[in-house]
PDB file of C-alpha atoms in Angstrom:
ATOM      1  CA  MET J  13       0.120   0.171  -0.215  1.00 43.00           C
ATOM      2  CA  THR J  14       1.342   3.077  -0.674  1.00 49.00           C
ATOM      3  CA  HIS J  15       1.734   6.342   1.909  1.00 51.00           C
ATOM      4  CA  HIS J  16       1.192   9.920   1.342  1.00 50.00           C
ATOM      5  CA  PRO J  17       1.953  11.788   4.424  1.00 49.00           C
ATOM      6  CA  THR J  18      -0.852  14.374   5.091  1.00 48.00           C
ATOM      7  CA  GLN J  19       1.446  16.863   6.271  1.00 62.00           C
ATOM      8  CA  SER J  20       3.921  16.922   3.954  1.00 73.00           C
ATOM      9  CA  PRO J  21       2.834  16.263   0.438  1.00 83.00           C
ATOM     10  CA  GLN J  22       4.998  15.209  -1.965  1.00 93.00           C
ATOM     11  CA  PHE J  23       5.523  17.132  -5.293  1.00 95.00           C
ATOM     12  CA  PHE J  24       6.447  15.541  -8.803  1.00 96.00           C
ATOM     13  CA  LEU J  25       7.385  16.577 -12.072  1.00 95.00           C
ATOM     14  CA  THR J  26       6.080  14.701 -15.583  1.00 95.00           C
ATOM     15  CA  ALA J  27       8.074  14.623 -18.540  1.00 94.00           C
ATOM     16  CA  PRO J  28       7.934  17.011 -21.231  1.00 92.00           C
ATOM     17  CA  SER J  29       5.190  16.256 -23.748  1.00 90.00           C
ATOM     18  CA  PRO J  30       3.604  18.687 -26.629  1.00 89.00           C
ATOM     19  CA  CYS J  31       1.317  21.486 -25.949  1.00 86.00           C
ATOM     20  CA  PRO J  32      -2.303  21.424 -26.565  1.00 82.00           C
ATOM     21  CA  TYR J  33      -2.358  25.113 -26.485  1.00 84.00           C
ATOM     22  CA  VAL J  34       1.365  26.639 -27.675  1.00 85.00           C
ATOM     23  CA  ASP J  35       2.437  25.542 -31.140  1.00 85.00           C
ATOM     24  CA  GLY J  36       6.228  24.176 -30.532  1.00 85.00           C
ATOM     25  CA  GLN J  37       6.165  24.149 -27.104  1.00 87.00           C
ATOM     26  CA  PHE J  38       6.209  21.259 -24.486  1.00 90.00           C
ATOM     27  CA  GLU J  39       4.718  21.346 -21.232  1.00 92.00           C
ATOM     28  CA  ARG J  40       5.347  20.227 -17.777  1.00 95.00           C
ATOM     29  CA  LYS J  41       3.301  19.821 -14.526  1.00 95.00           C
ATOM     30  CA  VAL J  42       4.180  20.175 -10.866  1.00 96.00           C
ATOM     31  CA  PHE J  43       1.749  17.555  -9.113  1.00 96.00           C
ATOM     32  CA  THR J  44       1.175  16.233  -6.034  1.00 97.00           C
ATOM     33  CA  HIS J  45      -1.978  14.007  -3.814  1.00 96.00           C
ATOM     34  CA  LEU J  46      -4.806  14.934  -2.389  1.00 96.00           C
ATOM     35  CA  VAL J  47      -5.667  12.586   0.299  1.00 92.00           C
ATOM     36  CA  GLY J  48      -6.336  11.964   4.130  1.00 91.00           C
ATOM     37  CA  ASP J  49      -7.492  14.444   6.481  1.00 91.00           C
ATOM     38  CA  LYS J  50      -5.892  17.456   5.241  1.00 93.00           C
ATOM     39  CA  ALA J  51      -7.243  17.156   1.540  1.00 95.00           C
ATOM     40  CA  ARG J  52      -9.687  19.665   1.751  1.00 95.00           C
ATOM     41  CA  GLU J  53      -7.185  21.978   3.199  1.00 96.00           C
ATOM     42  CA  MET J  54      -4.676  21.237   0.903  1.00 96.00           C
ATOM     43  CA  ASN J  55      -7.062  22.128  -1.994  1.00 96.00           C
ATOM     44  CA  ASP J  56      -7.591  25.436  -0.735  1.00 97.00           C
ATOM     45  CA  LEU J  57      -4.266  25.876  -0.282  1.00 96.00           C
ATOM     46  CA  LEU J  58      -2.926  24.857  -3.639  1.00 96.00           C
ATOM     47  CA  THR J  59      -5.913  26.402  -5.951  1.00 97.00           C
ATOM     48  CA  GLN J  60      -5.052  29.748  -4.370  1.00 96.00           C
ATOM     49  CA  GLY J  61      -1.529  29.138  -5.566  1.00 96.00           C
ATOM     50  CA  GLY J  62      -2.840  28.700  -9.066  1.00 96.00           C
ATOM     51  CA  PHE J  63      -3.160  24.178  -9.227  1.00 97.00           C
ATOM     52  CA  ARG J  64      -5.991  22.556 -10.027  1.00 97.00           C
ATOM     53  CA  ARG J  65      -7.532  19.669  -9.525  1.00 96.00           C
ATOM     54  CA  SER J  66      -8.132  16.005 -11.421  1.00 95.00           C
ATOM     55  CA  GLN J  67      -9.291  13.244  -9.173  1.00 94.00           C
ATOM     56  CA  ASN J  68      -7.248  13.184  -6.454  1.00 95.00           C
ATOM     57  CA  ILE J  69      -4.507  15.055  -8.033  1.00 96.00           C
ATOM     58  CA  ALA J  70      -3.575  18.408  -7.701  1.00 97.00           C
ATOM     59  CA  TYR J  71      -1.337  19.921 -10.809  1.00 96.00           C
ATOM     60  CA  ARG J  72      -0.079  22.971 -12.249  1.00 95.00           C
ATOM     61  CA  PRO J  73       1.781  24.034 -15.512  1.00 94.00           C
ATOM     62  CA  ALA J  74       5.392  24.009 -14.738  1.00 94.00           C
ATOM     63  CA  CYS J  75       6.825  24.486 -18.241  1.00 91.00           C
ATOM     64  CA  GLU J  76      10.587  25.517 -18.402  1.00 85.00           C
ATOM     65  CA  SER J  77      10.342  27.928 -21.472  1.00 85.00           C
ATOM     66  CA  CYS J  78       6.623  29.070 -20.898  1.00 89.00           C
ATOM     67  CA  ARG J  79       4.688  30.852 -18.472  1.00 89.00           C
ATOM     68  CA  SER J  80       1.641  31.142 -21.040  1.00 91.00           C
ATOM     69  CA  CYS J  81      -1.006  29.364 -18.775  1.00 94.00           C
ATOM     70  CA  VAL J  82      -2.705  32.133 -15.986  1.00 96.00           C
ATOM     71  CA  SER J  83      -4.632  30.999 -13.534  1.00 97.00           C
ATOM     72  CA  VAL J  84      -7.953  33.165 -13.397  1.00 98.00           C
ATOM     73  CA  ARG J  85     -10.695  33.611 -10.812  1.00 98.00           C
ATOM     74  CA  ILE J  86     -13.558  36.152 -11.092  1.00 98.00           C
ATOM     75  CA  LEU J  87     -14.802  38.363  -8.126  1.00 98.00           C
ATOM     76  CA  ALA J  88     -17.962  37.081  -7.698  1.00 98.00           C
ATOM     77  CA  GLY J  89     -19.099  39.883  -5.309  1.00 96.00           C
ATOM     78  CA  GLU J  90     -18.621  42.687  -7.581  1.00 97.00           C
ATOM     79  CA  PHE J  91     -19.488  40.846 -11.083  1.00 98.00           C
ATOM     80  CA  SER J  92     -22.104  42.315 -12.591  1.00 97.00           C
ATOM     81  CA  PRO J  93     -23.211  40.593 -16.082  1.00 97.00           C
ATOM     82  CA  SER J  94     -23.066  42.410 -19.417  1.00 97.00           C
ATOM     83  CA  LYS J  95     -26.132  42.738 -21.860  1.00 97.00           C
ATOM     84  CA  ASN J  96     -25.281  39.672 -23.380  1.00 97.00           C
ATOM     85  CA  MET J  97     -24.885  37.637 -20.661  1.00 98.00           C
ATOM     86  CA  ARG J  98     -28.385  38.858 -19.345  1.00 98.00           C
ATOM     87  CA  ARG J  99     -29.514  37.441 -22.561  1.00 98.00           C
ATOM     88  CA  VAL J 100     -28.311  34.398 -21.819  1.00 98.00           C
ATOM     89  CA  ILE J 101     -29.525  33.873 -18.944  1.00 98.00           C
ATOM     90  CA  ALA J 102     -32.957  35.139 -19.644  1.00 98.00           C
ATOM     91  CA  ARG J 103     -32.735  32.336 -22.753  1.00 98.00           C
ATOM     92  CA  ASN J 104     -31.965  29.483 -19.826  1.00 98.00           C
ATOM     93  CA  ALA J 105     -34.860  30.720 -17.283  1.00 97.00           C
ATOM     94  CA  ASP J 106     -36.566  27.652 -18.007  1.00 97.00           C
ATOM     95  CA  LEU J 107     -33.473  25.886 -16.480  1.00 97.00           C
ATOM     96  CA  ILE J 108     -32.984  24.830 -12.773  1.00 96.00           C
ATOM     97  CA  GLY J 109     -29.644  23.348 -11.384  1.00 97.00           C
ATOM     98  CA  ALA J 110     -29.574  20.632  -8.686  1.00 97.00           C
ATOM     99  CA  ILE J 111     -26.741  20.058  -6.470  1.00 97.00           C
ATOM    100  CA  SER J 112     -25.976  16.694  -5.033  1.00 96.00           C
ATOM    101  CA  ASP J 113     -22.853  14.965  -3.734  1.00 96.00           C
ATOM    102  CA  ALA J 114     -20.130  13.818  -6.768  1.00 96.00           C
ATOM    103  CA  GLU J 115     -21.708  10.542  -7.825  1.00 97.00           C
ATOM    104  CA  PRO J 116     -21.638   9.551 -11.577  1.00 97.00           C
ATOM    105  CA  SER J 117     -24.570   7.779 -13.495  1.00 97.00           C
ATOM    106  CA  THR J 118     -25.226   6.531 -16.958  1.00 97.00           C
ATOM    107  CA  GLU J 119     -27.414   9.473 -18.302  1.00 97.00           C
ATOM    108  CA  GLN J 120     -24.524  11.762 -17.350  1.00 98.00           C
ATOM    109  CA  TYR J 121     -21.830   9.674 -19.068  1.00 97.00           C
ATOM    110  CA  SER J 122     -24.366   9.763 -22.298  1.00 97.00           C
ATOM    111  CA  LEU J 123     -24.538  13.347 -22.317  1.00 98.00           C
ATOM    112  CA  PHE J 124     -20.387  13.872 -21.588  1.00 96.00           C
ATOM    113  CA  ARG J 125     -20.035  10.912 -24.524  1.00 95.00           C
ATOM    114  CA  SER J 126     -22.122  13.303 -27.017  1.00 95.00           C
ATOM    115  CA  TYR J 127     -20.661  16.492 -25.894  1.00 95.00           C
ATOM    116  CA  LEU J 128     -16.525  15.018 -26.061  1.00 93.00           C
ATOM    117  CA  ASP J 129     -17.859  13.524 -29.588  1.00 91.00           C
ATOM    118  CA  ALA J 130     -19.290  17.129 -30.916  1.00 90.00           C
ATOM    119  CA  ARG J 131     -16.918  19.171 -29.475  1.00 80.00           C
ATOM    120  CA  HIS J 132     -13.540  17.592 -28.447  1.00 71.00           C
ATOM    121  CA  ARG J 133     -13.395  14.598 -30.793  1.00 65.00           C
ATOM    122  CA  LYS J 134      -9.159  15.154 -30.863  1.00 66.00           C
ATOM    123  CA  GLY J 135      -8.950  15.956 -26.992  1.00 61.00           C
ATOM    124  CA  GLY J 136      -6.964  14.208 -24.300  1.00 66.00           C
ATOM    125  CA  MET J 137     -10.398  12.814 -22.764  1.00 76.00           C
ATOM    126  CA  SER J 138     -12.026  11.528 -26.194  1.00 68.00           C
ATOM    127  CA  GLU J 139     -11.507   7.718 -25.352  1.00 81.00           C
ATOM    128  CA  MET J 140     -12.657   7.900 -21.769  1.00 90.00           C
ATOM    129  CA  THR J 141     -14.406   5.055 -21.128  1.00 93.00           C
ATOM    130  CA  VAL J 142     -17.597   5.086 -18.453  1.00 95.00           C
ATOM    131  CA  LEU J 143     -15.429   3.651 -15.383  1.00 96.00           C
ATOM    132  CA  ASP J 144     -12.764   6.427 -16.641  1.00 95.00           C
ATOM    133  CA  TYR J 145     -16.030   9.078 -16.369  1.00 96.00           C
ATOM    134  CA  ALA J 146     -16.829   7.593 -13.270  1.00 97.00           C
ATOM    135  CA  MET J 147     -13.467   7.823 -11.531  1.00 96.00           C
ATOM    136  CA  MET J 148     -13.214  11.742 -12.429  1.00 96.00           C
ATOM    137  CA  VAL J 149     -16.423  12.419 -10.723  1.00 97.00           C
ATOM    138  CA  GLU J 150     -16.012  10.580  -7.475  1.00 96.00           C
ATOM    139  CA  ASP J 151     -12.369  10.108  -7.255  1.00 95.00           C
ATOM    140  CA  THR J 152     -12.062  12.927  -4.449  1.00 96.00           C
ATOM    141  CA  HIS J 153     -11.091  14.031  -0.966  1.00 95.00           C
ATOM    142  CA  VAL J 154     -12.404  17.142  -1.385  1.00 96.00           C
ATOM    143  CA  GLN J 155     -15.998  18.705  -1.205  1.00 97.00           C
ATOM    144  CA  THR J 156     -16.939  18.107  -4.845  1.00 98.00           C
ATOM    145  CA  LYS J 157     -20.732  18.593  -6.038  1.00 98.00           C
ATOM    146  CA  ILE J 158     -22.476  17.511  -8.992  1.00 98.00           C
ATOM    147  CA  ILE J 159     -24.715  20.230 -10.489  1.00 98.00           C
ATOM    148  CA  GLU J 160     -27.445  18.717 -13.303  1.00 98.00           C
ATOM    149  CA  TYR J 161     -29.377  21.335 -15.173  1.00 98.00           C
ATOM    150  CA  ARG J 162     -32.998  20.279 -16.365  1.00 97.00           C
ATOM    151  CA  ARG J 163     -36.425  21.950 -17.389  1.00 96.00           C
ATOM    152  CA  ARG J 164     -38.124  23.729 -14.873  1.00 93.00           C
ATOM    153  CA  GLY J 165     -41.323  21.378 -13.729  1.00 89.00           C
ATOM    154  CA  PRO J 166     -44.331  22.365 -11.724  1.00 90.00           C
ATOM    155  CA  ASP J 167     -42.958  20.922  -8.832  1.00 89.00           C
ATOM    156  CA  SER J 168     -39.615  22.282  -8.697  1.00 86.00           C
ATOM    157  CA  PHE J 169     -40.104  25.172  -6.684  1.00 85.00           C
ATOM    158  CA  ILE J 170     -40.432  22.510  -3.921  1.00 83.00           C
ATOM    159  CA  THR J 171     -37.817  19.345  -4.829  1.00 86.00           C
ATOM    160  CA  GLY J 172     -35.044  22.124  -5.655  1.00 84.00           C
ATOM    161  CA  ARG J 173     -34.563  19.679  -8.937  1.00 88.00           C
ATOM    162  CA  GLY J 174     -35.693  19.798 -12.887  1.00 87.00           C
ATOM    163  CA  GLU J 175     -37.864  17.314 -14.623  1.00 92.00           C
ATOM    164  CA  GLY J 176     -37.218  15.329 -18.357  1.00 93.00           C
ATOM    165  CA  GLU J 177     -33.885  15.144 -20.096  1.00 96.00           C
ATOM    166  CA  LEU J 178     -30.283  16.344 -18.446  1.00 98.00           C
ATOM    167  CA  ILE J 179     -29.300  19.219 -20.592  1.00 98.00           C
ATOM    168  CA  ALA J 180     -25.865  20.231 -18.764  1.00 98.00           C
ATOM    169  CA  VAL J 181     -23.841  19.208 -15.861  1.00 98.00           C
ATOM    170  CA  ALA J 182     -20.950  20.693 -13.406  1.00 98.00           C
ATOM    171  CA  LEU J 183     -18.666  19.226 -11.610  1.00 98.00           C
ATOM    172  CA  SER J 184     -17.255  21.876  -8.943  1.00 98.00           C
ATOM    173  CA  ASP J 185     -15.379  21.916  -5.693  1.00 98.00           C
ATOM    174  CA  LYS J 186     -16.903  24.032  -2.920  1.00 97.00           C
ATOM    175  CA  MET J 187     -13.886  26.029  -1.253  1.00 97.00           C
ATOM    176  CA  ALA J 188     -12.944  28.446   1.906  1.00 97.00           C
ATOM    177  CA  ASP J 189     -13.321  30.790  -0.652  1.00 97.00           C
ATOM    178  CA  GLY J 190     -14.762  30.249  -3.576  1.00 98.00           C
ATOM    179  CA  LEU J 191     -16.294  27.696  -6.455  1.00 98.00           C
ATOM    180  CA  SER J 192     -13.892  25.987  -8.951  1.00 98.00           C
ATOM    181  CA  MET J 193     -14.944  24.618 -11.716  1.00 98.00           C
ATOM    182  CA  VAL J 194     -13.296  21.763 -11.992  1.00 97.00           C
ATOM    183  CA  TYR J 195     -15.472  20.425 -15.728  1.00 96.00           C
ATOM    184  CA  SER J 196     -19.013  21.182 -17.496  1.00 97.00           C
ATOM    185  CA  TYR J 197     -20.197  19.598 -20.432  1.00 97.00           C
ATOM    186  CA  TYR J 198     -23.458  19.915 -22.156  1.00 97.00           C
ATOM    187  CA  ASN J 199     -25.896  19.168 -24.988  1.00 97.00           C
ATOM    188  CA  PRO J 200     -23.906  20.160 -28.514  1.00 95.00           C
ATOM    189  CA  GLU J 201     -27.688  20.466 -30.100  1.00 96.00           C
ATOM    190  CA  LEU J 202     -27.986  23.276 -27.604  1.00 97.00           C
ATOM    191  CA  GLU J 203     -25.898  25.655 -28.866  1.00 94.00           C
ATOM    192  CA  ASP J 204     -28.330  28.433 -28.811  1.00 96.00           C
ATOM    193  CA  ARG J 205     -28.519  28.674 -25.208  1.00 97.00           C
ATOM    194  CA  SER J 206     -24.911  29.704 -24.091  1.00 97.00           C
ATOM    195  CA  LEU J 207     -25.057  26.758 -21.534  1.00 98.00           C
ATOM    196  CA  GLY J 208     -21.230  27.316 -21.206  1.00 97.00           C
ATOM    197  CA  THR J 209     -21.469  30.829 -20.203  1.00 98.00           C
ATOM    198  CA  TYR J 210     -24.557  30.160 -18.528  1.00 98.00           C
ATOM    199  CA  MET J 211     -23.040  27.689 -16.214  1.00 98.00           C
ATOM    200  CA  ILE J 212     -20.434  29.877 -15.394  1.00 98.00           C
ATOM    201  CA  LEU J 213     -23.084  32.572 -14.134  1.00 98.00           C
ATOM    202  CA  ASP J 214     -25.259  30.475 -12.512  1.00 98.00           C
ATOM    203  CA  HIS J 215     -21.616  29.451 -10.662  1.00 98.00           C
ATOM    204  CA  ILE J 216     -21.326  33.149  -9.886  1.00 98.00           C
ATOM    205  CA  ALA J 217     -24.851  33.486  -8.615  1.00 98.00           C
ATOM    206  CA  ARG J 218     -24.512  30.277  -6.482  1.00 98.00           C
ATOM    207  CA  ALA J 219     -20.653  31.794  -4.858  1.00 98.00           C
ATOM    208  CA  ARG J 220     -22.468  35.371  -4.263  1.00 98.00           C
ATOM    209  CA  ALA J 221     -25.572  33.739  -2.241  1.00 97.00           C
ATOM    210  CA  GLU J 222     -23.071  31.828  -0.353  1.00 97.00           C
ATOM    211  CA  GLY J 223     -21.040  34.668   0.878  1.00 97.00           C
ATOM    212  CA  LEU J 224     -17.880  33.254  -0.856  1.00 98.00           C
ATOM    213  CA  PRO J 225     -16.069  35.922  -3.041  1.00 98.00           C
ATOM    214  CA  HIS J 226     -14.477  33.609  -6.056  1.00 98.00           C
ATOM    215  CA  VAL J 227     -15.285  31.256  -9.013  1.00 98.00           C
ATOM    216  CA  TYR J 228     -12.162  29.625 -10.410  1.00 98.00           C
ATOM    217  CA  LEU J 229     -11.857  28.845 -13.913  1.00 97.00           C
ATOM    218  CA  GLY J 230      -8.963  27.235 -14.465  1.00 95.00           C
ATOM    219  CA  TYR J 231      -6.108  28.714 -16.700  1.00 96.00           C
ATOM    220  CA  TRP J 232      -6.354  31.405 -19.522  1.00 95.00           C
ATOM    221  CA  VAL J 233      -3.947  31.123 -22.162  1.00 93.00           C
ATOM    222  CA  ASN J 234      -3.566  34.961 -24.458  1.00 89.00           C
ATOM    223  CA  GLY J 235      -4.339  33.756 -27.725  1.00 83.00           C
ATOM    224  CA  SER J 236      -6.102  30.724 -27.356  1.00 84.00           C
ATOM    225  CA  ARG J 237      -9.287  30.744 -28.943  1.00 85.00           C
ATOM    226  CA  LYS J 238     -10.502  27.544 -26.988  1.00 84.00           C
ATOM    227  CA  MET J 239      -9.856  30.025 -23.731  1.00 88.00           C
ATOM    228  CA  ASN J 240     -10.631  33.437 -24.758  1.00 90.00           C
ATOM    229  CA  TYR J 241     -14.714  33.347 -23.244  1.00 93.00           C
ATOM    230  CA  LYS J 242     -12.860  33.219 -19.898  1.00 95.00           C
ATOM    231  CA  VAL J 243     -11.905  37.086 -19.626  1.00 95.00           C
ATOM    232  CA  ARG J 244     -15.373  38.119 -20.590  1.00 96.00           C
ATOM    233  CA  PHE J 245     -16.291  37.415 -16.456  1.00 98.00           C
ATOM    234  CA  THR J 246     -15.344  40.718 -15.212  1.00 97.00           C
ATOM    235  CA  PRO J 247     -14.015  42.028 -13.263  1.00 97.00           C
ATOM    236  CA  GLN J 248     -11.538  39.262 -12.442  1.00 98.00           C
ATOM    237  CA  GLU J 249      -7.999  38.541 -11.101  1.00 98.00           C
ATOM    238  CA  HIS J 250      -4.882  36.901 -12.602  1.00 98.00           C
ATOM    239  CA  LEU J 251      -2.169  35.189 -10.879  1.00 97.00           C
ATOM    240  CA  GLY J 252       1.179  36.398 -11.627  1.00 94.00           C
ATOM    241  CA  PRO J 253       4.345  36.695  -9.910  1.00 92.00           C
ATOM    242  CA  ARG J 254       3.511  39.395  -7.398  1.00 94.00           C
ATOM    243  CA  GLY J 255       0.663  37.097  -6.754  1.00 96.00           C
ATOM    244  CA  TRP J 256      -4.045  37.770  -7.554  1.00 97.00           C
ATOM    245  CA  GLU J 257      -4.026  40.803  -9.357  1.00 97.00           C
ATOM    246  CA  ARG J 258      -7.019  42.632 -11.153  1.00 97.00           C
ATOM    247  CA  TYR J 259      -7.116  42.069 -14.466  1.00 95.00           C
ATOM    248  CA  LYS J 260      -7.807  44.859 -17.171  1.00 84.00           C
ATOM    249  CA  ASN J 261      -9.573  43.369 -20.595  1.00 71.00           C
ATOM    250  CA  GLU J 262      -9.046  46.215 -22.818  1.00 58.00           C
ATOM    251  CA  ALA J 263     -11.294  44.423 -25.312  1.00 54.00           C
ATOM    252  CA  VAL J 264     -14.539  44.500 -22.657  1.00 47.00           C
TER     253      VAL J 264
END
C-alpha cells in the first residue's frame, strides 16, 4: 500500500510533452496527491496558488520556457453581467440546477460522451470510458458536488430539481474562498442556449448567495481561441509573480 503523508505532501514533475495550446512548446506539470484528512485544506491552499484538481491529483504548469498559462478567478461579489450575459440568463430561465454529492450516472456519461464527440473529438479526454468518467467524478477527497441542469417542472419550487432530459452538468469543488469549476459539459445540440456561459453565470450567483468571493475558472492562455471566453467575466484576477492582481481586459 502506498502511503501519502498528510502533513508534508510530496511534489512530482512530469516528463515534457507537446503543449495542446501553444504550438512548438512542450508542457510539464508539477503535481501532488490530495488524500487524507488534510485534503480539503491542501486543495484550498494549492488552488489559491494556481493549482487545479483532477481526481485526487493537484497540478499546475511547470514549463521550462513558457509562462502562457495564467490562473483566473472571478470576483463574484463585484460581478455584473453584460447585456449579452443577461440575455443568456433569460434564455435559460426555464432551467434549474440541482446540486448533489459527486456521484456518476449512466445518464451523465451519455451526455458527456455526446459532448466530447461533438466538441472535443481529438482532445485528450476523447477516449474516456464510462469507468474513466466515474473516476473523474467520484475520486475526490475534497468537497466536490455535481450540478445537474434540467427544465423546470411544476414541482421544482418544492423539490429544487428539474424534470426531463439532462441538459448540462457541472462538476465543482466548494472551497473556503469560492467555487472551483473542475469540468462542465452540455447537450451540444443546444448551441443557441450558450450553456457554457450560463453555467459560469450560475456559479457566480451561487458563490454570491453563499458569501464566497471567488469563482475559479482554471487556466487562460492569451491568444487561445478555446480560452477567450474566460476573460469576458469581469472583474477578475489573474495570478502572476506578485500574486493575484486585477486583470484589465481592454476588449471588454
